[in-house]
Amino acid sequence: MDKILVTGGLGFIGSHTVVKLQEAGYEVVIIDDLSNSSENVLDGITAITGKRPIFEKIDLKEKADVSAFFQKHNDVKGVIHFAASKAVGESVKEPLLYYENNLGSLVYLLKELKELPEASFIFSSSCTVYGQADELPITENAPVKQAESPYGNTKQIGEEIIRDTCKVVPTLKAIALRYFNPIGAHESAEIGELPIGVPQNLVPFITQTAIGMRDELSVFGDDYPTSDGTCVRDYIHVLDLAKAHVVALQRLLQNKNKESYETFNLGTGKGSSVLEVVQAFERVSGEKLNYKIVGRREGDIISAYADTNKAKDELGWKTELSLDDAMLSAWKWEQKVRGK
Ligand code: UD1
């Protein structure tokens, strides 16, 4: 049973991936600094899988602590690296915090992996690297555009750091996974997304509005050149996304990768407008959502959805869950968290 390190393993995507890794038979060690998560998530994971992952509370910016971790766990075979700050607006105000958090930790991890006899590394990247792509659906060959925010830039630079390192470290293999819009929760409602403060992302804002925490959803703009005028995104169920991490890791562990550094889009291939997401929520929850159309949000792209062929052909992975599945799971999670 290979030992896999999951950094940020108590976060939204991290916790769902830990579940899928354990279900696939891996031994999981989590590093998390609890800056945007809670130790209670360990209970949720354990309730689902019956197995409590090892947990080390470490701040990856502390180089000595990262080294000490790898001395203790010198049998780690693979790393899935989620730990990062992810609030776009905050990154604009605090760029150095984002560069230090997201890139300092990455460099320290790679320095340790370089010393291992063999290492497989999965990086949490984002479709944000494409900006507003010229062609839809977006393939992995679409050009990386000038980042809109320091957050987006940390994903671009992160990918470059890994690519450059793989070129010179023959024992290191890596995959960057470019997520489209992850939503939903585990169907058990034991784990899910827990945004701190007012959610910036669409789906948690919808469920918090429906539960009564927010008065109404503001739909940012209905005059875009799309089917109903609202922005289009590729919303992917977090459990489909979690499975893709296991598959990508296995590709590396089994030496099935074609290059030492590869990138894959993770999406459904289907674009949904903001209003379609609202309608899906209303359909599965039976609740009427209070919303109003307001002006555009600065920096929003019009439309983005993935070309999923590379992931299908190379990883043998595609999404299985629908937008409705995701919205229902997000709603069940919101109700559970608020004790309703
Ligand atoms: C945002 C980030 C992106 C990040 C991603 C992570 C921005 C500009 N981009 O992407 O860098 O990788 O989250 O999931 O913040 N919407 C509303 N009302 C709301 C919230 C959102 O209408 O209250 C709309 C947005 O205009 C957008 C869609 O819903 O069209 C999705 O928004 P969001 O969940 O914030 O994701 P992205 O903007 O795609």
GROMACS .gro file of C-alpha atoms and ligand atoms in nm:
model
  379
    1MET     CA    1   0.000   0.000   0.000
    2ASP     CA    2   0.180   0.315  -0.120
    3LYS     CA    3   0.193   0.611   0.113
    4ILE     CA    4   0.062   0.931  -0.045
    5LEU     CA    5   0.103   1.280   0.097
    6VAL     CA    6  -0.192   1.512   0.040
    7THR     CA    7  -0.114   1.874   0.124
    8GLY     CA    8  -0.423   2.080   0.197
    9GLY     CA    9  -0.598   1.749   0.254
   10LEU     CA   10  -0.856   1.901   0.488
   11GLY     CA   11  -0.975   2.152   0.228
   12PHE     CA   12  -1.263   2.119  -0.016
   13ILE     CA   13  -1.105   1.929  -0.304
   14GLY     CA   14  -0.832   1.779  -0.084
   15SER     CA   15  -1.072   1.606   0.155
   16HIS     CA   16  -1.273   1.446  -0.127
   17THR     CA   17  -0.948   1.328  -0.287
   18VAL     CA   18  -0.833   1.174   0.042
   19VAL     CA   19  -1.156   0.972   0.048
   20LYS     CA   20  -1.102   0.848  -0.308
   21LEU     CA   21  -0.735   0.762  -0.236
   22GLN     CA   22  -0.829   0.563   0.073
   23GLU     CA   23  -1.105   0.386  -0.120
   24ALA     CA   24  -0.845   0.294  -0.384
   25GLY     CA   25  -0.629   0.137  -0.111
   26TYR     CA   26  -0.363   0.404  -0.053
   27GLU     CA   27  -0.230   0.505   0.287
   28VAL     CA   28  -0.283   0.879   0.318
   29VAL     CA   29  -0.087   1.134   0.518
   30ILE     CA   30  -0.235   1.482   0.528
   31ILE     CA   31  -0.045   1.806   0.579
   32ASP     CA   32  -0.265   2.107   0.646
   33ASP     CA   33  -0.203   2.431   0.837
   34LEU     CA   34  -0.576   2.471   0.918
   35SER     CA   35  -0.566   2.829   0.784
   36ASN     CA   36  -0.880   2.766   0.579
   37SER     CA   37  -1.000   2.432   0.715
   38SER     CA   38  -1.077   2.248   1.034
   39GLU     CA   39  -0.956   1.932   1.203
   40ASN     CA   40  -1.322   1.817   1.214
   41VAL     CA   41  -1.288   1.730   0.848
   42LEU     CA   42  -1.085   1.428   0.966
   43ASP     CA   43  -1.400   1.299   1.137
   44GLY     CA   44  -1.598   1.342   0.815
   45ILE     CA   45  -1.338   1.149   0.614
   46THR     CA   46  -1.325   0.877   0.877
   47ALA     CA   47  -1.705   0.848   0.883
   48ILE     CA   48  -1.703   0.778   0.509
   49THR     CA   49  -1.406   0.544   0.474
   50GLY     CA   50  -1.375   0.397   0.823
   51LYS     CA   51  -1.007   0.488   0.819
   52ARG     CA   52  -0.855   0.792   0.986
   53PRO     CA   53  -0.576   0.941   0.776
   54ILE     CA   54  -0.251   1.042   0.945
   55PHE     CA   55  -0.255   1.418   1.002
   56GLU     CA   56   0.041   1.654   1.047
   57LYS     CA   57  -0.033   2.019   1.115
   58ILE     CA   58   0.247   2.186   0.924
   59ASP     CA   59   0.288   2.522   0.757
   60LEU     CA   60   0.464   2.446   0.429
   61LYS     CA   61   0.629   2.788   0.432
   62GLU     CA   62   0.843   2.659   0.722
   63LYS     CA   63   1.120   2.489   0.530
   64ALA     CA   64   1.265   2.311   0.833
   65ASP     CA   65   0.926   2.160   0.915
   66VAL     CA   66   0.888   2.033   0.560
   67SER     CA   67   1.231   1.868   0.581
   68ALA     CA   68   1.148   1.715   0.919
   69PHE     CA   69   0.826   1.574   0.772
   70PHE     CA   70   1.013   1.397   0.492
   71GLN     CA   71   1.267   1.258   0.736
   72LYS     CA   72   0.983   1.106   0.936
   73HIS     CA   73   0.786   0.990   0.632
   74ASN     CA   74   1.070   0.887   0.402
   75ASP     CA   75   0.849   0.625   0.237
   76VAL     CA   76   0.617   0.875   0.064
   77LYS     CA   77   0.570   0.761  -0.297
   78GLY     CA   78   0.350   1.038  -0.426
   79VAL     CA   79   0.234   1.388  -0.339
   80ILE     CA   80  -0.090   1.560  -0.432
   81HIS     CA   81  -0.038   1.927  -0.362
   82PHE     CA   82  -0.355   2.125  -0.290
   83ALA     CA   83  -0.232   2.353  -0.012
   84ALA     CA   84  -0.264   2.710  -0.141
   85SER     CA   85  -0.451   3.033  -0.088
   86LYS     CA   86  -0.728   3.075  -0.344
   87ALA     CA   87  -0.920   3.399  -0.295
   88VAL     CA   88  -0.879   3.598  -0.615
   89GLY     CA   89  -0.974   3.936  -0.463
   90GLU     CA   90  -0.749   3.891  -0.160
   91SER     CA   91  -0.459   3.803  -0.389
   92VAL     CA   92  -0.492   4.139  -0.563
   93LYS     CA   93  -0.465   4.318  -0.227
   94GLU     CA   94  -0.194   4.092  -0.082
   95PRO     CA   95   0.020   3.973  -0.373
   96LEU     CA   96   0.326   3.889  -0.163
   97LEU     CA   97   0.119   3.674   0.071
   98TYR     CA   98   0.002   3.476  -0.232
   99TYR     CA   99   0.345   3.443  -0.391
  100GLU     CA  100   0.494   3.333  -0.061
  101ASN     CA  101   0.214   3.093   0.033
  102ASN     CA  102   0.160   2.935  -0.304
  103LEU     CA  103   0.511   2.935  -0.447
  104GLY     CA  104   0.738   2.920  -0.140
  105SER     CA  105   0.565   2.603  -0.025
  106LEU     CA  106   0.587   2.452  -0.372
  107VAL     CA  107   0.962   2.513  -0.393
  108TYR     CA  108   1.023   2.358  -0.051
  109LEU     CA  109   0.821   2.051  -0.140
  110LEU     CA  110   1.002   2.002  -0.471
  111LYS     CA  111   1.339   2.038  -0.299
  112GLU     CA  112   1.247   1.746  -0.075
  113LEU     CA  113   1.105   1.536  -0.359
  114LYS     CA  114   1.425   1.585  -0.554
  115GLU     CA  115   1.607   1.387  -0.286
  116LEU     CA  116   1.373   1.086  -0.292
  117PRO     CA  117   1.466   0.780  -0.501
  118GLU     CA  118   1.146   0.833  -0.701
  119ALA     CA  119   0.860   1.080  -0.670
  120SER     CA  120   0.524   1.138  -0.836
  121PHE     CA  121   0.375   1.484  -0.801
  122ILE     CA  122   0.024   1.608  -0.880
  123PHE     CA  123  -0.031   1.983  -0.887
  124SER     CA  124  -0.358   2.161  -0.835
  125SER     CA  125  -0.378   2.405  -1.126
  126SER     CA  126  -0.669   2.590  -1.277
  127CYS     CA  127  -0.839   2.676  -1.604
  128THR     CA  128  -0.770   3.032  -1.497
  129VAL     CA  129  -0.433   2.990  -1.678
  130TYR     CA  130  -0.622   3.015  -2.010
  131GLY     CA  131  -0.801   3.342  -1.929
  132GLN     CA  132  -1.066   3.409  -2.196
  133ALA     CA  133  -0.958   3.149  -2.448
  134ASP     CA  134  -0.994   3.234  -2.816
  135GLU     CA  135  -1.144   2.896  -2.897
  136LEU     CA  136  -1.398   2.681  -2.715
  137PRO     CA  137  -1.388   2.412  -2.591
  138ILE     CA  138  -1.045   2.481  -2.440
  139THR     CA  139  -0.771   2.228  -2.516
  140GLU     CA  140  -0.450   2.189  -2.319
  141ASN     CA  141  -0.269   2.350  -2.611
  142ALA     CA  142  -0.456   2.678  -2.577
  143PRO     CA  143  -0.208   2.952  -2.495
  144VAL     CA  144  -0.159   3.052  -2.134
  145LYS     CA  145  -0.274   3.412  -2.110
  146GLN     CA  146  -0.144   3.694  -1.894
  147ALA     CA  147  -0.288   3.621  -1.548
  148GLU     CA  148  -0.573   3.842  -1.425
  149SER     CA  149  -0.466   3.820  -1.060
  150PRO     CA  150  -0.169   3.723  -0.844
  151TYR     CA  151  -0.366   3.408  -0.753
  152GLY     CA  152  -0.389   3.311  -1.120
  153ASN     CA  153  -0.025   3.400  -1.165
  154THR     CA  154   0.078   3.161  -0.886
  155LYS     CA  155  -0.086   2.878  -1.081
  156GLN     CA  156   0.097   2.974  -1.401
  157ILE     CA  157   0.433   3.019  -1.229
  158GLY     CA  158   0.372   2.705  -1.025
  159GLU     CA  159   0.332   2.505  -1.345
  160GLU     CA  160   0.655   2.656  -1.483
  161ILE     CA  161   0.850   2.577  -1.166
  162ILE     CA  162   0.739   2.213  -1.184
  163ARG     CA  163   0.807   2.185  -1.558
  164ASP     CA  164   1.158   2.329  -1.520
  165THR     CA  165   1.233   2.102  -1.224
  166CYS     CA  166   1.114   1.788  -1.404
  167LYS     CA  167   1.354   1.868  -1.689
  168VAL     CA  168   1.655   1.831  -1.461
  169VAL     CA  169   1.541   1.581  -1.197
  170PRO     CA  170   1.506   1.242  -1.369
  171THR     CA  171   1.348   1.082  -1.061
  172LEU     CA  172   1.060   1.332  -1.057
  173LYS     CA  173   0.739   1.296  -1.259
  174ALA     CA  174   0.456   1.546  -1.242
  175ILE     CA  175   0.110   1.622  -1.370
  176ALA     CA  176  -0.063   1.959  -1.346
  177LEU     CA  177  -0.441   1.925  -1.336
  178ARG     CA  178  -0.626   2.230  -1.463
  179TYR     CA  179  -0.963   2.233  -1.295
  180PHE     CA  180  -1.265   2.404  -1.436
  181ASN     CA  181  -1.528   2.495  -1.170
  182PRO     CA  182  -1.540   2.238  -0.888
  183ILE     CA  183  -1.874   2.220  -0.702
  184GLY     CA  184  -2.081   1.978  -0.495
  185ALA     CA  185  -2.002   1.760  -0.197
  186HIS     CA  186  -1.975   1.397  -0.093
  187GLU     CA  187  -2.321   1.236  -0.122
  188SER     CA  188  -2.306   1.141   0.247
  189ALA     CA  189  -2.289   1.511   0.341
  190GLU     CA  190  -1.999   1.422   0.575
  191ILE     CA  191  -1.761   1.654   0.387
  192GLY     CA  192  -1.812   1.952   0.156
  193GLU     CA  193  -1.712   2.310   0.086
  194LEU     CA  194  -1.690   2.548   0.384
  195PRO     CA  195  -1.617   2.901   0.264
  196ILE     CA  196  -1.509   3.146   0.532
  197GLY     CA  197  -1.715   3.467   0.529
  198VAL     CA  198  -1.922   3.571   0.229
  199PRO     CA  199  -1.875   3.317  -0.050
  200GLN     CA  200  -1.727   3.454  -0.372
  201ASN     CA  201  -1.813   3.147  -0.575
  202LEU     CA  202  -2.151   3.087  -0.727
  203VAL     CA  203  -2.268   2.756  -0.580
  204PRO     CA  204  -2.196   2.821  -0.210
  205PHE     CA  205  -2.363   3.159  -0.255
  206ILE     CA  206  -2.670   2.989  -0.397
  207THR     CA  207  -2.697   2.733  -0.115
  208GLN     CA  208  -2.635   2.996   0.154
  209THR     CA  209  -2.908   3.212   0.003
  210ALA     CA  210  -3.152   2.923  -0.004
  211ILE     CA  211  -3.077   2.834   0.359
  212GLY     CA  212  -3.146   3.195   0.461
  213MET     CA  213  -2.793   3.319   0.536
  214ARG     CA  214  -2.796   3.562   0.241
  215ASP     CA  215  -3.090   3.770   0.119
  216GLU     CA  216  -3.043   3.713  -0.250
  217LEU     CA  217  -2.799   3.601  -0.514
  218SER     CA  218  -2.665   3.872  -0.742
  219VAL     CA  219  -2.628   3.737  -1.094
  220PHE     CA  220  -2.337   3.929  -1.238
  221GLY     CA  221  -2.448   4.046  -1.581
  222ASP     CA  222  -2.703   3.919  -1.833
  223ASP     CA  223  -2.576   4.102  -2.138
  224TYR     CA  224  -2.292   3.866  -2.232
  225PRO     CA  225  -2.287   3.705  -2.576
  226THR     CA  226  -2.415   3.367  -2.446
  227SER     CA  227  -2.743   3.178  -2.484
  228ASP     CA  228  -2.920   3.361  -2.200
  229GLY     CA  229  -2.675   3.649  -2.150
  230THR     CA  230  -2.515   3.513  -1.832
  231CYS     CA  231  -2.159   3.378  -1.811
  232VAL     CA  232  -2.087   3.018  -1.898
  233ARG     CA  233  -1.863   2.783  -1.698
  234ASP     CA  234  -1.785   2.413  -1.685
  235TYR     CA  235  -1.907   2.298  -1.342
  236ILE     CA  236  -1.750   1.969  -1.235
  237HIS     CA  237  -1.863   1.755  -0.942
  238VAL     CA  238  -1.587   1.745  -0.679
  239LEU     CA  239  -1.611   1.364  -0.659
  240ASP     CA  240  -1.540   1.329  -1.031
  241LEU     CA  241  -1.251   1.567  -0.981
  242ALA     CA  242  -1.123   1.369  -0.682
  243LYS     CA  243  -1.125   1.046  -0.886
  244ALA     CA  244  -0.922   1.214  -1.158
  245HIS     CA  245  -0.646   1.280  -0.904
  246VAL     CA  246  -0.626   0.910  -0.818
  247VAL     CA  247  -0.613   0.817  -1.185
  248ALA     CA  248  -0.343   1.077  -1.260
  249LEU     CA  249  -0.137   0.961  -0.964
  250GLN     CA  250  -0.163   0.599  -1.078
  251ARG     CA  251  -0.045   0.701  -1.424
  252LEU     CA  252   0.276   0.831  -1.266
  253LEU     CA  253   0.322   0.553  -1.010
  254GLN     CA  254   0.287   0.294  -1.289
  255ASN     CA  255   0.518   0.487  -1.524
  256LYS     CA  256   0.246   0.525  -1.784
  257ASN     CA  257   0.318   0.893  -1.840
  258LYS     CA  258   0.445   0.996  -2.182
  259GLU     CA  259   0.650   1.289  -2.057
  260SER     CA  260   0.798   1.372  -1.719
  261TYR     CA  261   0.566   1.674  -1.697
  262GLU     CA  262   0.212   1.668  -1.833
  263THR     CA  263  -0.100   1.884  -1.809
  264PHE     CA  264  -0.465   1.779  -1.821
  265ASN     CA  265  -0.791   1.971  -1.823
  266LEU     CA  266  -1.046   1.845  -1.575
  267GLY     CA  267  -1.398   1.942  -1.673
  268THR     CA  268  -1.721   1.793  -1.803
  269GLY     CA  269  -1.688   1.946  -2.149
  270LYS     CA  270  -2.029   2.108  -2.108
  271GLY     CA  271  -2.080   2.476  -2.044
  272SER     CA  272  -2.364   2.592  -1.815
  273SER     CA  273  -2.483   2.949  -1.773
  274VAL     CA  274  -2.535   3.108  -1.431
  275LEU     CA  275  -2.912   3.090  -1.482
  276GLU     CA  276  -2.891   2.722  -1.577
  277VAL     CA  277  -2.710   2.656  -1.249
  278VAL     CA  278  -2.983   2.844  -1.061
  279GLN     CA  279  -3.250   2.640  -1.243
  280ALA     CA  280  -3.069   2.313  -1.164
  281PHE     CA  281  -3.062   2.414  -0.798
  282GLU     CA  282  -3.434   2.493  -0.796
  283ARG     CA  283  -3.514   2.166  -0.972
  284VAL     CA  284  -3.329   1.937  -0.733
  285SER     CA  285  -3.403   2.124  -0.411
  286GLY     CA  286  -3.763   2.219  -0.478
  287GLU     CA  287  -3.673   2.563  -0.337
  288LYS     CA  288  -3.733   2.893  -0.513
  289LEU     CA  289  -3.412   3.094  -0.520
  290ASN     CA  290  -3.421   3.466  -0.459
  291TYR     CA  291  -3.196   3.631  -0.717
  292LYS     CA  292  -3.160   3.950  -0.914
  293ILE     CA  293  -2.959   4.050  -1.216
  294VAL     CA  294  -2.693   4.311  -1.142
  295GLY     CA  295  -2.399   4.456  -1.335
  296ARG     CA  296  -2.104   4.254  -1.456
  297ARG     CA  297  -1.830   4.153  -1.209
  298GLU     CA  298  -1.494   4.300  -1.301
  299GLY     CA  299  -1.250   4.049  -1.442
  300ASP     CA  300  -1.511   3.782  -1.527
  301ILE     CA  301  -1.451   3.594  -1.847
  302ILE     CA  302  -1.752   3.530  -2.071
  303SER     CA  303  -1.732   3.161  -2.133
  304ALA     CA  304  -1.505   2.868  -2.049
  305TYR     CA  305  -1.548   2.494  -2.086
  306ALA     CA  306  -1.304   2.211  -2.129
  307ASP     CA  307  -1.208   1.998  -2.422
  308THR     CA  308  -1.197   1.666  -2.236
  309ASN     CA  309  -1.040   1.447  -2.505
  310LYS     CA  310  -0.688   1.439  -2.365
  311ALA     CA  311  -0.810   1.332  -2.021
  312LYS     CA  312  -1.034   1.068  -2.182
  313ASP     CA  313  -0.767   0.929  -2.415
  314GLU     CA  314  -0.465   0.945  -2.188
  315LEU     CA  315  -0.607   0.906  -1.837
  316GLY     CA  316  -0.910   0.701  -1.933
  317TRP     CA  317  -1.113   0.933  -1.715
  318LYS     CA  318  -1.432   1.124  -1.773
  319THR     CA  319  -1.697   1.274  -1.550
  320GLU     CA  320  -1.987   1.055  -1.444
  321LEU     CA  321  -2.194   1.290  -1.230
  322SER     CA  322  -2.430   1.561  -1.357
  323LEU     CA  323  -2.488   1.923  -1.266
  324ASP     CA  324  -2.807   1.811  -1.091
  325ASP     CA  325  -2.612   1.555  -0.884
  326ALA     CA  326  -2.367   1.826  -0.785
  327MET     CA  327  -2.636   2.077  -0.691
  328LEU     CA  328  -2.828   1.821  -0.486
  329SER     CA  329  -2.514   1.717  -0.295
  330ALA     CA  330  -2.421   2.083  -0.234
  331TRP     CA  331  -2.771   2.145  -0.099
  332LYS     CA  332  -2.768   1.839   0.129
  333TRP     CA  333  -2.431   1.954   0.264
  334GLU     CA  334  -2.550   2.309   0.327
  335GLN     CA  335  -2.855   2.178   0.516
  336LYS     CA  336  -2.640   1.945   0.726
  337VAL     CA  337  -2.385   2.216   0.811
  338ARG     CA  338  -2.659   2.455   0.921
  339GLY     CA  339  -2.836   2.185   1.120
  340LYS     CA  340  -3.148   2.181   0.902
  341UD1     C1  341  -1.339   3.197  -0.984
  341UD1     C2  342  -1.208   3.269  -0.995
  341UD1     C3  343  -1.106   3.174  -1.052
  341UD1     C4  344  -1.092   3.052  -0.965
  341UD1     C5  345  -1.229   2.988  -0.947
  341UD1     C6  346  -1.221   2.877  -0.845
  341UD1     C7  347  -1.266   3.505  -1.028
  341UD1     C8  348  -1.268   3.618  -1.124
  341UD1     N1  349  -1.223   3.387  -1.077
  341UD1     O1  350  -1.378   3.156  -1.114
  341UD1     O2  351  -0.981   3.238  -1.063
  341UD1     O3  352  -1.004   2.962  -1.021
  341UD1     O4  353  -1.323   3.083  -0.902
  341UD1     O5  354  -1.341   2.810  -0.838
  341UD1     O6  355  -1.300   3.520  -0.913
  341UD1     N2  356  -2.151   3.454  -1.013
  341UD1     C9  357  -2.266   3.530  -0.991
  341UD1     N3  358  -2.295   3.567  -0.863
  341UD1    C10  359  -2.217   3.535  -0.756
  341UD1    C11  360  -2.100   3.458  -0.779
  341UD1    C12  361  -2.070   3.420  -0.908
  341UD1     O7  362  -2.339   3.561  -1.084
  341UD1     O8  363  -2.249   3.575  -0.643
  341UD1    C13  364  -2.119   3.412  -1.150
  341UD1    C14  365  -1.986   3.466  -1.200
  341UD1     O9  366  -2.004   3.589  -1.263
  341UD1    C15  367  -1.943   3.356  -1.295
  341UD1    C16  368  -2.003   3.230  -1.236
  341UD1    O10  369  -2.105   3.272  -1.148
  341UD1    O11  370  -2.001   3.377  -1.419
  341UD1    C17  371  -1.902   3.146  -1.161
  341UD1    O12  372  -1.836   3.229  -1.068
  341UD1     P1  373  -1.730   3.173  -0.962
  341UD1    O13  374  -1.791   3.060  -0.887
  341UD1    O14  375  -1.678   3.288  -0.886
  341UD1    O15  376  -1.616   3.107  -1.053
  341UD1     P2  377  -1.524   3.176  -1.166
  341UD1    O16  378  -1.552   3.318  -1.184
  341UD1    O17  379  -1.536   3.090  -1.286
   0.00000   0.00000   0.00000
